Each structure stands twice: as structure tokens, then as C-alpha cells.
Short mmCIF file of C-alpha atoms and ligand atoms in Angstrom, two decimals:
data_model
loop_
_atom_site.label_atom_id
_atom_site.label_comp_id
_atom_site.label_asym_id
_atom_site.label_seq_id
_atom_site.Cartn_x
_atom_site.Cartn_y
_atom_site.Cartn_z
CA MET A 1 32.56 -162.57 -136.00
CA THR A 2 31.93 -162.21 -132.53
CA ALA A 3 28.68 -163.73 -130.92
CA THR A 4 26.36 -162.12 -128.56
CA CYS A 5 25.53 -163.49 -124.93
CA THR A 6 22.77 -165.39 -125.34
CA LEU A 7 21.80 -166.38 -121.53
CA THR A 8 20.70 -162.99 -120.74
CA ASP A 9 20.25 -161.65 -124.15
CA CYS A 10 21.76 -158.55 -123.29
CA GLY A 11 23.56 -157.77 -126.14
CA ALA A 12 27.27 -158.07 -124.93
CA ALA A 13 29.93 -159.94 -126.25
CA PRO A 14 30.70 -163.09 -124.17
CA ASP A 15 34.17 -164.15 -123.76
CA VAL A 16 33.59 -167.32 -125.77
CA GLU A 17 34.58 -168.01 -129.25
CA TYR A 18 33.34 -170.99 -130.70
CA SER A 19 35.63 -173.20 -132.89
CA MET A 20 34.31 -176.25 -135.27
CA ASP A 21 35.44 -178.80 -132.18
CA ASP A 22 33.09 -177.03 -130.18
CA TYR A 23 29.96 -178.52 -132.48
CA ALA A 24 31.75 -181.32 -132.52
CA GLY A 25 29.40 -184.63 -130.59
CA PRO A 26 30.67 -188.10 -130.75
CA VAL A 27 33.09 -190.02 -133.70
CA ALA A 28 30.32 -190.47 -136.53
CA ARG A 29 29.15 -194.09 -137.09
CA TRP A 30 28.61 -193.70 -140.94
CA CYS A 31 31.12 -195.91 -143.39
CA PRO A 32 34.03 -194.79 -144.39
CA GLY A 33 33.86 -192.18 -147.34
CA CYS A 34 30.52 -192.03 -146.46
CA GLY A 35 29.26 -188.38 -148.09
CA ASP A 36 27.57 -187.60 -144.66
CA HIS A 37 30.81 -187.13 -142.94
CA SER A 38 31.63 -184.52 -145.63
CA VAL A 39 28.05 -182.40 -144.70
CA LEU A 40 29.04 -182.81 -141.29
CA SER A 41 32.09 -181.11 -141.69
CA ALA A 42 30.66 -178.39 -143.73
CA ALA A 43 27.78 -177.52 -140.95
CA GLN A 44 30.35 -177.16 -137.92
CA ARG A 45 31.95 -175.02 -140.07
CA LEU A 46 29.10 -172.97 -141.07
CA LEU A 47 28.09 -173.07 -137.16
CA ALA A 48 31.55 -171.90 -136.41
CA THR A 49 31.59 -169.28 -138.90
CA HIS A 50 28.30 -167.79 -137.48
CA GLN A 51 28.98 -168.27 -134.15
CA MET A 52 25.74 -169.94 -133.62
CA ALA A 53 25.07 -170.78 -130.20
CA PRO A 54 25.13 -174.41 -129.35
CA GLU A 55 21.88 -173.75 -127.16
CA LYS A 56 20.06 -171.46 -130.17
CA THR A 57 20.57 -173.94 -132.60
CA VAL A 58 18.57 -177.35 -133.45
CA PHE A 59 19.09 -179.62 -136.11
CA VAL A 60 16.09 -181.92 -136.57
CA SER A 61 16.35 -185.28 -138.47
CA GLY A 62 14.03 -188.12 -139.62
CA ILE A 63 15.17 -191.92 -139.52
CA GLY A 64 17.73 -193.71 -142.13
CA CYS A 65 21.86 -193.17 -141.86
CA SER A 66 22.12 -189.23 -142.67
CA SER A 67 19.12 -188.61 -140.25
CA ARG A 68 21.79 -189.75 -137.51
CA PHE A 69 23.18 -186.32 -138.03
CA PRO A 70 21.69 -184.51 -135.22
CA HIS A 71 23.64 -187.20 -133.03
CA TYR A 72 26.97 -185.75 -134.10
CA LEU A 73 26.69 -181.98 -133.12
CA ARG A 74 26.79 -180.76 -129.85
CA THR A 75 23.70 -178.07 -130.87
CA TYR A 76 20.15 -178.95 -129.89
CA GLY A 77 18.85 -182.52 -131.62
CA PHE A 78 15.80 -184.31 -132.28
CA HIS A 79 16.40 -187.43 -133.95
CA GLY A 80 12.60 -187.68 -135.18
CA ILE A 81 10.70 -190.37 -136.94
CA HIS A 82 10.91 -191.21 -140.65
CA GLY A 83 9.20 -188.32 -142.99
CA ARG A 84 8.65 -186.32 -140.14
CA ALA A 85 11.61 -184.01 -139.68
CA LEU A 86 10.16 -181.20 -141.51
CA PRO A 87 6.76 -180.91 -139.52
CA ILE A 88 8.66 -181.50 -136.52
CA SER A 89 10.97 -178.62 -137.55
CA THR A 90 8.48 -176.12 -138.64
CA GLY A 91 6.84 -176.80 -135.03
CA VAL A 92 9.79 -175.84 -133.25
CA LYS A 93 10.59 -172.75 -135.46
CA LEU A 94 6.88 -171.52 -135.07
CA ALA A 95 7.12 -171.96 -131.49
CA ARG A 96 10.67 -170.53 -130.58
CA PRO A 97 11.47 -168.11 -133.55
CA ASP A 98 14.96 -167.31 -131.73
CA LEU A 99 16.17 -170.58 -133.20
CA ASP A 100 18.18 -171.56 -135.83
CA VAL A 101 16.67 -174.57 -137.36
CA PHE A 102 17.94 -177.19 -139.73
CA ALA A 103 16.13 -180.19 -141.01
CA VAL A 104 18.31 -183.23 -142.16
CA MET A 105 16.64 -185.87 -144.61
CA GLY A 106 17.74 -188.48 -146.81
CA ASP A 107 15.82 -189.01 -149.83
CA GLY A 108 13.59 -191.75 -148.50
CA ASP A 109 12.72 -189.86 -145.96
CA CYS A 110 11.77 -186.57 -147.58
CA CYS A 111 10.60 -187.77 -151.11
CA SER A 112 8.80 -190.91 -150.38
CA ILE A 113 7.18 -191.03 -146.79
CA GLY A 114 7.66 -187.33 -146.14
CA ALA A 115 6.72 -186.11 -149.31
CA ALA A 116 3.46 -184.56 -147.80
CA HIS A 117 5.28 -182.36 -145.40
CA TRP A 118 8.05 -181.85 -147.88
CA ILE A 119 5.48 -179.96 -150.38
CA HIS A 120 3.68 -178.14 -147.42
CA ALA A 121 7.05 -176.91 -145.95
CA VAL A 122 8.11 -175.37 -149.20
CA ARG A 123 4.67 -173.35 -149.54
CA TYR A 124 4.86 -172.30 -146.00
CA ASN A 125 8.29 -171.02 -146.46
CA VAL A 126 9.43 -170.78 -142.65
CA ASN A 127 12.93 -169.48 -142.23
CA MET A 128 14.92 -173.16 -141.54
CA VAL A 129 17.62 -175.05 -143.89
CA ALA A 130 16.23 -177.86 -145.12
CA LEU A 131 18.96 -180.37 -146.36
CA LEU A 132 18.63 -183.60 -148.63
CA LEU A 133 21.10 -185.96 -148.42
CA ASP A 134 20.26 -187.49 -151.34
CA ASN A 135 22.24 -190.97 -152.31
CA ASN A 136 19.64 -192.16 -154.16
CA ILE A 137 18.94 -195.24 -152.20
CA TYR A 138 17.70 -196.37 -148.69
CA GLY A 139 20.72 -196.44 -146.87
CA LEU A 140 20.06 -197.57 -143.43
CA THR A 141 17.61 -200.40 -144.89
CA LYS A 142 20.20 -201.82 -146.82
CA LYS A 143 19.85 -201.09 -150.46
CA GLN A 144 15.86 -200.58 -150.96
CA THR A 145 14.90 -198.61 -154.16
CA SER A 146 13.84 -194.75 -153.27
CA PRO A 147 12.00 -192.23 -155.34
CA THR A 148 15.37 -191.10 -156.64
CA THR A 149 16.94 -194.52 -157.62
CA PRO A 150 17.75 -194.17 -161.30
CA GLN A 151 15.75 -196.50 -163.59
CA GLY A 152 17.42 -199.38 -164.22
CA PHE A 153 19.51 -199.60 -160.92
CA PRO A 154 19.11 -202.92 -159.05
CA SER A 155 18.79 -202.93 -155.52
CA ASN A 156 17.27 -205.67 -152.77
CA THR A 157 13.69 -204.59 -153.53
CA GLN A 158 13.76 -204.17 -157.35
CA PRO A 159 16.75 -206.45 -158.02
CA ARG A 160 15.95 -206.23 -161.86
CA GLY A 161 16.53 -202.59 -161.66
CA SER A 162 14.41 -199.74 -160.40
CA ILE A 163 10.99 -200.00 -162.61
CA LEU A 164 10.10 -196.17 -162.98
CA PRO A 165 12.42 -193.12 -163.97
CA PRO A 166 13.42 -190.88 -160.78
CA MET A 167 11.71 -188.17 -159.37
CA ASN A 168 13.43 -184.87 -159.31
CA PRO A 169 13.45 -183.28 -156.16
CA LEU A 170 14.29 -180.22 -157.95
CA SER A 171 11.67 -179.80 -160.25
CA VAL A 172 9.13 -181.23 -157.62
CA THR A 173 10.70 -178.14 -155.06
CA LEU A 174 10.59 -175.76 -157.70
CA GLY A 175 6.67 -176.50 -158.68
CA VAL A 176 5.58 -175.77 -155.35
CA THR A 177 3.72 -172.20 -154.91
CA ASN A 178 6.14 -170.01 -152.48
CA ALA A 179 9.14 -171.53 -153.18
CA SER A 180 12.10 -169.11 -152.56
CA PHE A 181 15.46 -170.87 -152.19
CA VAL A 182 16.42 -174.11 -154.38
CA ALA A 183 20.25 -175.01 -154.68
CA GLN A 184 22.37 -178.83 -155.68
CA THR A 185 25.64 -179.24 -154.43
CA ALA A 186 27.50 -182.61 -153.56
CA ASP A 187 29.40 -183.96 -150.95
CA TRP A 188 32.79 -184.44 -152.91
CA ALA A 189 32.81 -180.39 -153.35
CA PRO A 190 33.37 -179.38 -150.18
CA GLN A 191 33.66 -175.79 -150.92
CA HIS A 192 31.01 -175.22 -153.14
CA LEU A 193 28.88 -177.37 -150.45
CA TYR A 194 29.98 -175.09 -147.68
CA ALA A 195 28.89 -171.84 -149.98
CA THR A 196 25.26 -173.54 -150.80
CA LEU A 197 25.21 -173.76 -147.35
CA ASP A 198 26.19 -170.26 -146.11
CA ALA A 199 23.71 -168.83 -148.61
CA ALA A 200 21.01 -171.01 -147.39
CA TYR A 201 21.37 -170.25 -143.68
CA ARG A 202 21.60 -166.37 -145.02
CA HIS A 203 18.16 -166.66 -146.89
CA ARG A 204 15.03 -165.80 -145.31
CA GLY A 205 12.78 -168.28 -145.75
CA PHE A 206 12.82 -171.89 -146.43
CA ALA A 207 15.92 -173.08 -147.78
CA PHE A 208 15.86 -176.34 -149.92
CA VAL A 209 19.60 -177.68 -150.51
CA ARG A 210 19.73 -181.34 -152.21
CA ILE A 211 23.01 -182.50 -151.74
CA LEU A 212 24.40 -185.46 -154.04
CA GLN A 213 25.78 -187.61 -151.36
CA ARG A 214 28.17 -190.85 -151.74
CA CYS A 215 26.92 -194.04 -150.42
CA PRO A 216 29.81 -196.07 -151.29
CA ILE A 217 28.44 -199.32 -149.90
CA TRP A 218 25.35 -199.09 -151.82
CA THR A 219 25.41 -196.88 -154.60
CA ALA A 220 29.12 -196.35 -155.17
CA SER A 221 28.77 -196.62 -159.24
CA LEU A 222 26.08 -193.66 -159.09
CA PHE A 223 28.21 -190.63 -158.80
CA ARG A 224 31.84 -192.38 -159.82
CA ASP A 225 32.12 -190.56 -163.16
CA ALA A 226 30.95 -187.32 -161.52
CA VAL A 227 33.59 -187.61 -158.68
CA GLN A 228 36.42 -188.91 -161.16
CA ASP A 229 36.12 -186.26 -163.64
CA PRO A 230 35.30 -182.62 -162.53
CA ALA A 231 33.83 -181.81 -166.15
CA LYS A 232 31.10 -183.81 -165.76
CA VAL A 233 29.86 -181.59 -163.44
CA GLU A 234 28.06 -178.05 -164.70
CA VAL A 235 28.68 -175.37 -161.92
CA LEU A 236 25.85 -172.22 -162.15
CA VAL A 237 27.39 -169.13 -162.19
CA HIS A 238 26.02 -165.65 -161.89
CA GLU A 239 26.53 -162.34 -160.21
CA LYS A 240 23.54 -163.26 -157.91
CA GLY A 241 23.86 -167.14 -157.71
CA ILE A 242 26.88 -169.02 -154.94
CA HIS A 243 29.99 -168.40 -156.04
CA ASP A 244 33.40 -170.50 -154.73
CA ALA A 245 36.53 -169.47 -156.85
CA THR A 246 37.97 -173.09 -156.33
CA THR A 247 35.13 -174.75 -157.27
CA GLU A 248 34.85 -172.51 -160.49
CA ALA A 249 38.72 -173.47 -161.22
CA ILE A 250 37.76 -177.48 -160.86
CA HIS A 251 34.90 -177.66 -162.66
CA THR A 252 35.42 -175.73 -165.67
CA ASN A 253 32.17 -176.19 -167.38
CA HIS A 254 29.90 -173.17 -166.35
CA LEU A 255 26.56 -172.42 -166.97
CA ASP A 256 25.39 -168.60 -166.68
CA HIS A 257 22.00 -168.85 -164.76
CA ASP A 258 20.27 -166.02 -163.06
CA PRO A 259 18.44 -167.31 -160.02
CA SER A 260 15.82 -164.82 -160.09
CA ASP A 261 14.13 -166.22 -163.29
CA LEU A 262 11.92 -169.29 -162.25
CA ASN A 263 10.74 -170.49 -165.33
CA ALA A 264 14.80 -170.91 -166.22
CA ALA A 265 15.44 -172.29 -162.76
CA ARG A 266 12.29 -174.88 -163.78
CA ALA A 267 13.72 -175.65 -167.31
CA LEU A 268 17.18 -176.49 -166.24
CA ALA A 269 16.45 -178.64 -162.93
CA GLU A 270 13.97 -180.41 -165.73
CA GLU A 271 16.95 -181.33 -167.66
CA GLY A 272 18.55 -183.02 -164.88
CA GLY A 273 22.29 -183.82 -164.97
CA MET A 274 25.10 -183.34 -162.49
CA ARG A 275 24.49 -179.22 -161.96
CA LEU A 276 25.82 -177.70 -158.47
CA GLY A 277 24.57 -174.17 -158.18
CA LEU A 278 21.78 -171.68 -156.91
CA PHE A 279 18.70 -172.90 -159.50
CA PHE A 280 16.30 -170.61 -157.71
CA HIS A 281 16.00 -167.47 -155.16
CA ASP A 282 13.20 -164.93 -153.94
CA PRO A 283 13.27 -163.65 -150.39
CA THR A 284 10.62 -161.89 -150.77
CA ASN A 285 7.82 -164.15 -150.65
CA ALA A 286 5.96 -164.55 -147.56
CA CYS A 287 7.13 -166.57 -144.80
CA TYR A 288 4.20 -168.21 -142.59
CA ASP A 289 6.24 -167.85 -139.32
CA GLU A 290 6.32 -164.35 -139.86
CA THR A 291 3.15 -163.11 -141.40
CA ARG A 292 0.98 -165.63 -138.76
CA ARG A 293 3.09 -163.78 -135.62
CA VAL A 294 1.26 -161.95 -133.08
CA PRO A 295 3.55 -159.79 -130.93
CA GLY A 296 2.45 -158.91 -127.64
CA TYR A 297 0.57 -161.82 -125.90
CA THR A 298 1.61 -162.88 -122.80
CA PRO A 299 1.53 -166.69 -122.05
CA GLU A 300 -1.56 -165.80 -119.74
CA ASP A 301 -3.09 -163.92 -122.87
CA ARG A 302 -2.66 -166.59 -125.20
CA ILE A 303 -4.36 -169.40 -122.35
CA ALA A 304 -7.14 -166.97 -121.90
CA ILE A 305 -7.42 -166.62 -126.15
CA LEU A 306 -7.53 -170.46 -126.26
CA LYS A 307 -10.09 -170.87 -123.49
CA ARG A 308 -12.68 -168.36 -124.94
CA GLU A 309 -12.09 -170.39 -128.51
CA LEU A 310 -12.83 -173.67 -126.84
CA ASP A 311 -15.79 -172.45 -125.08
CA ARG A 312 -17.32 -171.17 -128.34
CA HIS A 313 -17.37 -174.82 -129.20
CA ALA A 314 -19.27 -176.01 -125.78
CA VAL A 315 -22.71 -177.41 -126.09
C1 TPP B 1 7.22 -195.21 -140.25
C2 TPP B 1 8.56 -196.29 -140.90
N1 TPP B 1 8.74 -196.72 -141.97
C3 TPP B 1 9.81 -197.94 -142.61
C4 TPP B 1 11.04 -197.50 -141.63
C5 TPP B 1 12.25 -198.17 -142.03
N2 TPP B 1 13.09 -197.20 -142.38
C6 TPP B 1 13.99 -196.82 -141.42
S1 TPP B 1 15.25 -195.77 -142.55
C7 TPP B 1 14.20 -195.95 -144.03
C8 TPP B 1 14.54 -195.56 -145.09
C9 TPP B 1 16.05 -194.58 -145.25
O1 TPP B 1 16.41 -194.40 -146.41
P1 TPP B 1 16.77 -192.61 -146.87
O2 TPP B 1 15.82 -192.08 -146.18
O3 TPP B 1 16.84 -192.49 -147.83
O4 TPP B 1 18.20 -192.45 -145.48
P2 TPP B 1 19.63 -193.02 -145.99
O5 TPP B 1 19.48 -194.22 -144.91
O6 TPP B 1 19.74 -193.04 -147.32
O7 TPP B 1 20.36 -191.79 -145.56
C10 TPP B 1 12.97 -197.06 -144.03
C11 TPP B 1 12.08 -197.18 -145.40
C12 TPP B 1 10.42 -196.69 -140.56
N3 TPP B 1 12.08 -196.72 -139.87
N4 TPP B 1 9.90 -195.90 -139.98
S1 SF4 B 2 25.14 -197.33 -146.07
FE1 SF4 B 2 25.88 -195.65 -147.35
S2 SF4 B 2 24.60 -193.74 -146.46
FE2 SF4 B 2 24.61 -195.23 -145.01
S3 SF4 B 2 26.15 -195.03 -143.54
FE3 SF4 B 2 27.25 -196.61 -145.04
S4 SF4 B 2 28.05 -195.27 -146.80
FE4 SF4 B 2 26.68 -193.83 -145.61
MG1 MG B 3 18.84 -192.46 -149.11
#
């Protein structure tokens, strides 16, 4: 695919073609075997496939191991504060709709401290890709129970085992009004991971992707069975879904699921289990960034409108 000139927006083809290496930042400092490495590679491949101009691409994160993501890419990046990746990335997209925006979050980041932002981001359905790197634990702060930690799994905050049943990020997202794209993939299924990121990027609206992510330091046992035995993973298949021949050949356990069926998606998500694929997709839902956009105002017009509004409240 050829990129267009982004400096002048003249539409001319530039004499540069980006390779995956052009997006690579410093060597990632995640532990060996950490699933975050795999997600980073898939993101670099996506950037190269779509020839996304580094100066027109932004990765926003919160705080956590996974949130170091923007440091390792040579695009724009914003390493934010814990739980706030989504309001920051929403603001970036609203102010600069011409940019490609990605939010990268951990399970603590998204499902605990950032939970209110998560719900409203789904409802606002702003055009961006949100990645939940779910290792079922607070990794950076050394094995503290997160909302997705399985019940009974011991941690440093609940050494006798996580007390509550885990939150289901797919069910939560599918329960929010205006949800438009909900998928699940895994770091150890690189082809499926890439195909999912590609589908998410192509989606018009807020694409929520939960990535089952291995943390060999704190939660090694949780994904081991699924990694070692492909039959333990079920792949959702459908002509409207995410299709990857390699994944479907390795994981022969398939389930036919039409991603335009919201009730079926909710039922499947509620069942839990190791399921990879597109649970729900509706590209017709309203996107806040599109409906609120008022074309034709210059910066001077906007300041004049703002002043007029403020004057209305003068006492
Ligand atoms: C406001 C605030 N509260 C708590 C912390 C401490 N803290 C940093 S990262 C983190 C959790 C990280 O877990 P997760 O989001 O799952 O990311 P992971 O490290 O597992 O990738 C916490 C509690 C913080 N930095 N800021
Ligand atoms: S502690 Fe776990 S999540 Fe954090 S970098 Fe190491 S393997 Fe990855
Ligand atoms: Mg985590």
C-alpha cells in the first residue's frame, strides 16, 4: 500500500515506504516471554501494512507494564496516568480527527481505576482502537489482585486466593449502549492477534480488543493449558467475522457465530472460556466524534463563539 504525503496533505505519493523497523523504538524492557512483546510486534506490523505516518499516529497508555507500550514505538505517544488512557485518547481524537489513535491499557488500568472511563468510551464510540492487555494481575505493582484475577488465585494482596469471581471485560463492554466492536484474541496466537488488530483498525467506531496476555512472572499457570493445548481454545468463525487460516488450522475447535447478533454475542461472552474471535460488530452505530463535528469554523470563529458563551454567564 502506498502512503500519501502527510506534510502538505497534497495527496502525492511520497518517496518513502515504511517498514516494520521504521516504527521500532528502543528495545522493550518487558520480561522475557511477556505477552506484551507479541502485541508490540503485531502493532508494528499493522502500522507498516497500513503505512501509517508516524507523525499522524498516537499511542496513549495509562500506567502498568503494558502501558510502557508507547515508549517502544516511533510514533507519537502519551504515557498517561493510571486509568486515564481513554479520556486522553478521546480528547486527542476529538481535537485531531485526522490522527490514528490507539489506547493501550492493562486490566487494572481499564477494569479497575479506569472503569468509568471505559464504559463511557464504549458509549461515545469515538473512532479509535482500544487494547486491553489482560494478564489477570497488576503486573507492575508486583502481583496484586486485579478485577480479572480468577477466583481463588493467590496474590500479594489476597494471599489466600482472590475472593470474588472475576469481572468479564467482554460482557461489560457488550452491556454498554452503543458498543460497536468487541473482539478477543491472545498474544500466543500471533496471526489471529494481527488479524484482530487489522479488523479493529478498519472498524468505524470504538474497537475494543481484549488480548489474553501471558505474564510468566506472576500468572504463568493461568494460560499454560491453553498455550500448550490448541484444543483448549475455541475460535469463532463466520463470514462476517475475523478469518485467519493459520489460526483455524491450529485451533480446530471452531464455533460458528454471527457477529452482528448482539444477544448471541452477550450469551457467548457470559459463558467465558478461551474463545478467540469477533464477538460483536456494528459499524452503523453513532460515533460521537462524527456527530459533534461542526465543519467550517475557523479558530477565530471558535474563540468568538467561546467568548459569546462565556459572556452569557457574566454577572
Ligand atoms: C492513581 C494511581 N494508583 C495506583 C498506582 C499504582 N499502580 C501502578 S501500575 C498499577 C497496576 C498495573 O496493573 P495493570 O493495569 O493490570 O497493568 P500491567 O502492569 O499488568 O500491565 C497500579 C495499581 C498508580 N500509579 N497511580
Ligand atoms: S511482570 Fe509480567 S506483565 Fe510485567 S513485564 Fe514482566 S512478564 Fe510482562
Ligand atoms: Mg495487568
